[in-house]
Short mmCIF file of C-alpha atoms and ligand atoms in Angstrom, two decimals:
data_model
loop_
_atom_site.label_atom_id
_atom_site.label_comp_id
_atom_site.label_asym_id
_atom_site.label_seq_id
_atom_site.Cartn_x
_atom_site.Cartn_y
_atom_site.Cartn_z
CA UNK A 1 2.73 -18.87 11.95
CA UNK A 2 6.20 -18.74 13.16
CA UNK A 3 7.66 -17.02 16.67
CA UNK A 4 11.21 -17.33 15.49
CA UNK A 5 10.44 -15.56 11.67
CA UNK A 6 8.28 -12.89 13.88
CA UNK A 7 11.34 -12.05 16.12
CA UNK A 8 13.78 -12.12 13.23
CA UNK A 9 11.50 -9.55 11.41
CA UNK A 10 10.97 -7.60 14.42
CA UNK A 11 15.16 -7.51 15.35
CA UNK A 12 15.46 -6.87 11.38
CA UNK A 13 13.76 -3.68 11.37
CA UNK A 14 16.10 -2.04 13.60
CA UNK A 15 18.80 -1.24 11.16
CA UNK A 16 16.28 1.08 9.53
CA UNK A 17 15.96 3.63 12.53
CA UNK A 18 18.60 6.17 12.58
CA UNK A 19 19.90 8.33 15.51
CA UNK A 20 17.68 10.59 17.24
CA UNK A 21 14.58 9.49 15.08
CA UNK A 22 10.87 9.07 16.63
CA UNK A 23 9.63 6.05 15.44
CA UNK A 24 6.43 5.10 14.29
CA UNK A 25 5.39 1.78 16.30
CA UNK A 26 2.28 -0.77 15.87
CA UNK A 27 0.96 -3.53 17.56
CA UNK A 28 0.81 -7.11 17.98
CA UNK A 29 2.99 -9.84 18.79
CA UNK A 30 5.94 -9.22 15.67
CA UNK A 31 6.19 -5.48 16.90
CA UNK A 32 6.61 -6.97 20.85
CA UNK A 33 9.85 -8.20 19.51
CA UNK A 34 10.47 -4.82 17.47
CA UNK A 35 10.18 -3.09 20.76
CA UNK A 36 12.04 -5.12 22.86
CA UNK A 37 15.03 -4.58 20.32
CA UNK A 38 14.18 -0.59 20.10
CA UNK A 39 14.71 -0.82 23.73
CA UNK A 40 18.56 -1.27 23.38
CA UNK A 41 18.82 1.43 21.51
CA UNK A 42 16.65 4.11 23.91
CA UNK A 43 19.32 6.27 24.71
CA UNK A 44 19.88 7.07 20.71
CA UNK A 45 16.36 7.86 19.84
CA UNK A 46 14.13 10.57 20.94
CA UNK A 47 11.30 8.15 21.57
CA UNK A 48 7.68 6.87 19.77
CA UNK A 49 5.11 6.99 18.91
CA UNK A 50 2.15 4.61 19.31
CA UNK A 51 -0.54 2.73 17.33
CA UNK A 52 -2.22 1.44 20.64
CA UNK A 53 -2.76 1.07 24.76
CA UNK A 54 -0.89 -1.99 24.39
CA UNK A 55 2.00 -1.07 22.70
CA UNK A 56 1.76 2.10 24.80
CA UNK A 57 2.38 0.05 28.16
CA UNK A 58 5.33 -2.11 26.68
CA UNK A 59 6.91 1.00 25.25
CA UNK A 60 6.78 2.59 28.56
CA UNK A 61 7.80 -0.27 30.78
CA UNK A 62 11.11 -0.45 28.86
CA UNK A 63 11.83 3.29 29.37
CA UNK A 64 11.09 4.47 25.59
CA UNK A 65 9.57 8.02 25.96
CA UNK A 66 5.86 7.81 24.13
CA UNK A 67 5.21 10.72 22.46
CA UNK A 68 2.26 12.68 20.55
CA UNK A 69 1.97 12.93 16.79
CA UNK A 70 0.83 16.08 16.57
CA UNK A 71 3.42 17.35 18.78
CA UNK A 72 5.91 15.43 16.59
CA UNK A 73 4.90 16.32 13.04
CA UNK A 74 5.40 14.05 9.92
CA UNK A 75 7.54 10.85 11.12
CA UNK A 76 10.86 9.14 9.22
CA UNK A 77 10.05 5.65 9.91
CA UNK A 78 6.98 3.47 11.08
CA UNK A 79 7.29 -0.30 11.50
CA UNK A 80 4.25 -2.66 11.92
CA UNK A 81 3.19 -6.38 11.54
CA UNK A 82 -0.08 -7.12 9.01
CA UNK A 83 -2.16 -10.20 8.85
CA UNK A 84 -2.06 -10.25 5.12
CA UNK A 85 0.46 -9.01 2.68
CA UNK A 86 0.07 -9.16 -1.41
CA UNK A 87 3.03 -9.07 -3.67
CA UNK A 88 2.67 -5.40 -4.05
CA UNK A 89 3.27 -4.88 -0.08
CA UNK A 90 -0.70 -3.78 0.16
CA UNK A 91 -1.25 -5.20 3.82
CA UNK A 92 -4.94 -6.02 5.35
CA UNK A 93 -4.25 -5.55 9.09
CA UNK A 94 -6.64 -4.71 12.24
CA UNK A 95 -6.54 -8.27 13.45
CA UNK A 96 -5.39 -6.69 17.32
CA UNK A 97 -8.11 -4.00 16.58
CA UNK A 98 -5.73 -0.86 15.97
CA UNK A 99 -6.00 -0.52 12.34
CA UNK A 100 -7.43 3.36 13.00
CA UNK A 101 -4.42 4.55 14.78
CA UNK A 102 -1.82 2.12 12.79
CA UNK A 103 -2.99 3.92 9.33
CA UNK A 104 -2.67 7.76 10.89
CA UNK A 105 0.92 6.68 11.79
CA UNK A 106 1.42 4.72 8.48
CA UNK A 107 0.08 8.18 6.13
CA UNK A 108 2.12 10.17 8.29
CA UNK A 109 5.44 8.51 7.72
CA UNK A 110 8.21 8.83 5.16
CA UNK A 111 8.71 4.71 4.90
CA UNK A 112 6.66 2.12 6.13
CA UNK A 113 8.36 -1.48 7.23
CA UNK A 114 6.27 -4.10 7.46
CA UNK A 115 7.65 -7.16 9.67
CA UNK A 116 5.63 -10.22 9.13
CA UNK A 117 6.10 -14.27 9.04
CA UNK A 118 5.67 -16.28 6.17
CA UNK A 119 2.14 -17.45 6.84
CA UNK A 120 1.21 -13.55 6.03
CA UNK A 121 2.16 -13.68 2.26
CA UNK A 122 -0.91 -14.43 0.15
CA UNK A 123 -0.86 -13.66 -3.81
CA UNK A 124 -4.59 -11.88 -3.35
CA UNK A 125 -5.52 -10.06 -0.40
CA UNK A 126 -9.21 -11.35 1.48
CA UNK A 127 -8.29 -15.31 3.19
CA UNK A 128 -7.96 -12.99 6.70
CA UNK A 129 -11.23 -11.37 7.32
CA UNK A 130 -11.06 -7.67 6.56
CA UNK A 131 -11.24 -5.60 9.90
CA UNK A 132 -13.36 -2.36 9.61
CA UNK A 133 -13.26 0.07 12.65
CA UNK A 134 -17.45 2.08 12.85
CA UNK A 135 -18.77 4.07 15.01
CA UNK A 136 -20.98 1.60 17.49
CA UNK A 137 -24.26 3.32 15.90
CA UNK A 138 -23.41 2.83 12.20
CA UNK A 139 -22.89 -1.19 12.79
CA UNK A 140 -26.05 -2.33 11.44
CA UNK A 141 -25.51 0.28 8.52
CA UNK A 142 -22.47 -0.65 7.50
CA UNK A 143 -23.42 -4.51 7.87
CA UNK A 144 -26.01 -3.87 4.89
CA UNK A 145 -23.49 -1.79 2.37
CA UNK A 146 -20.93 -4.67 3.52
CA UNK A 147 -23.96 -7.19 2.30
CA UNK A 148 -24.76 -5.23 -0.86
CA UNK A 149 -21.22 -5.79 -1.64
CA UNK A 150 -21.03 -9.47 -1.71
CA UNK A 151 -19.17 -9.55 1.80
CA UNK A 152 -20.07 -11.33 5.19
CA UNK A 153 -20.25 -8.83 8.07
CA UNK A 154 -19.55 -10.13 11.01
CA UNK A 155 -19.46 -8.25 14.30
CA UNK A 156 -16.27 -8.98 16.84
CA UNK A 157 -18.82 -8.82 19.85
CA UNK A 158 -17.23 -7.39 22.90
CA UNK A 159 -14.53 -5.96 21.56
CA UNK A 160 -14.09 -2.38 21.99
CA UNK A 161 -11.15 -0.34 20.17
CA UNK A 162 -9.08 2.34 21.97
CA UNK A 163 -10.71 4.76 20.11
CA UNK A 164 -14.34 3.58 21.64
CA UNK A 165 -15.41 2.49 18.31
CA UNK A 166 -16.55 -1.43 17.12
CA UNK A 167 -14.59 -3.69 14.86
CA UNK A 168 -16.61 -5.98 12.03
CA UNK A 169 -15.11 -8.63 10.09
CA UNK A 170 -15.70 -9.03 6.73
CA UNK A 171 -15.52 -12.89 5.55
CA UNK A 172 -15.79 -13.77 1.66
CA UNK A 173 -14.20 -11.05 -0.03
CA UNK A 174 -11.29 -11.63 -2.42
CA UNK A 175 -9.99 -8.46 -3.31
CA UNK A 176 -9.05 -8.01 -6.52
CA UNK A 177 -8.53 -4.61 -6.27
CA UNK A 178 -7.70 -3.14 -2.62
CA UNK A 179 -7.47 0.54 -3.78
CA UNK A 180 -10.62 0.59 -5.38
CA UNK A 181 -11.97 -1.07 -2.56
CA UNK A 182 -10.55 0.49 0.22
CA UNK A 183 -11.65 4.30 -1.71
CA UNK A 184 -15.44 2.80 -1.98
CA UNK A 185 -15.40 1.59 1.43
CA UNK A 186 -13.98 5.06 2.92
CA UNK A 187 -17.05 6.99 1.89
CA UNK A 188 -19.56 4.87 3.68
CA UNK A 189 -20.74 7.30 6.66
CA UNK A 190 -19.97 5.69 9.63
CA UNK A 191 -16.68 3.58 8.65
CA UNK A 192 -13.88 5.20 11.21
CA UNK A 193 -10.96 2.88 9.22
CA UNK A 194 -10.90 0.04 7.00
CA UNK A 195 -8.31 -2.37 7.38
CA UNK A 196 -6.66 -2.45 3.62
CA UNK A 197 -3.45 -0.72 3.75
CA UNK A 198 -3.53 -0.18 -0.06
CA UNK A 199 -3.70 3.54 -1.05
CA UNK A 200 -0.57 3.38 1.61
CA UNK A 201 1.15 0.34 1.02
CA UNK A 202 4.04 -1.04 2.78
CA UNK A 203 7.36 0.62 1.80
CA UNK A 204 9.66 -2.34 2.59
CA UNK A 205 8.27 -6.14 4.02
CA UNK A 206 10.95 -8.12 5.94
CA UNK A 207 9.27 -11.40 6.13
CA UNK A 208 11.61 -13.16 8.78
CA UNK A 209 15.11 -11.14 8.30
CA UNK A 210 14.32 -11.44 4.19
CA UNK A 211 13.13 -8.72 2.12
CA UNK A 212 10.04 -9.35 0.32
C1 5RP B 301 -3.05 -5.00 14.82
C2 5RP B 301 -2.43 -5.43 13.54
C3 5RP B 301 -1.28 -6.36 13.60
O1 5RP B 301 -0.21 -5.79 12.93
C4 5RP B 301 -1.65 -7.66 12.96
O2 5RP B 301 -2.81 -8.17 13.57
C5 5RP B 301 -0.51 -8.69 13.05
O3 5RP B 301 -0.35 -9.08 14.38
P1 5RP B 301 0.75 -10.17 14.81
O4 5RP B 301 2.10 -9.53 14.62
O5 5RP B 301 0.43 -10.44 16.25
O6 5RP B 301 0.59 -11.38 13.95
O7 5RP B 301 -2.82 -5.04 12.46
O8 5RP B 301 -4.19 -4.22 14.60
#
């Protein structure tokens, strides 16, 4: 993991917003840089909108108008950070828990950059533990179709997602296929998100201030 690739990806995905957009914006500490750049530019954008609380609070504290997606409609641009990314720009992300509101913004959005550091390239998808958002009474559910399907559920006790719902882990899986996955796992009652970004992929991944 590298702070110095993070904030060159995050600085690097400025030259893709245009005047007067609203912009798409995630979480976690390679967007913190992304916003701190977007900042400079406040005063050319209409504002953003959000993937989380946290984000929320730092796009507000730097004077960047937060605004509602369905008052906005469809969006140009959304730029995010994943914990994994494959050579085919499918992402697994979730790791800061926002993986429900990050893939509303990410289907909603003409072009998705992705802003990551090195250590996030991987050549199959499953090393990072797959994040799956459930309602709080489907846990034990879900834990057993997880099971059935050769993975390792484990619950990240405590934790509590902005959307009220509970996060589980999923340890052991390499996925050799994230759309067929992710399409299996999305008709398991219960399952609010899954973390594979792979019927949506990334659009463009600037690892550092490279493209991918
Ligand atoms: C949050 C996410 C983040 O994009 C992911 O965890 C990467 O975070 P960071 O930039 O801090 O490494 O999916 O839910």
């Amino acid at each position: 993991m590298s702070a110095n690739e993070k904030r060159q990806a995050g600085e690097a995905a400025i030259r893709y917003v245009e005047d007067g957009a609203i912009v798409g914006v995630g979480t976690g500490s390679t967007v913190a840089y992304f916003i701190d750049a977007l900042a400079d530019l406040k005063d050319r954008i209409q504002g953003a909108v959000s993937s989380s609380e946290q984000s929320t609070a730092h796009l507000k504290r730097l004077g960047i108008p937060v605004l509602d997606l369905n008052a906005t409609g469809p969006l140009s641009l959304y730029v995010d950070g994943a914990d994994e990314c494959d050579p085919h720009k499918r992402l697994i992300k979730g790791g800061g828990a926002a993986l429900t509101r990050e893939k509303i913004i990410a289907e909603a959005s003409a072009k998705f950059v992705c802003i990551i550091d090195s250590s996030k390239r991987v050549d199959l998808l499953g090393t990072f533990p797959l994040p799956i958002e459930v309602i709080p009474m489907a846990r034990s559910l879900v834990g057993r179709e997880i099971a059935r399907r050769g993975g390792n559920p484990v619950w990240r006790d405590g934790v509590v997602t902005d959307n009220g719902n509970w996060v589980i882990d999923v340890h052991g899986w390499q996925i050799a296929d994230p759309v067929a996955l992710e399409s299996d796992l999305n008709q398991i009652p219960g399952i609010v998100a899954v973390g594979l970004f792979a019927r949506r992929p990334a659009d463009v991944v600037l690892v550092g201030d490279k493209l991918l």
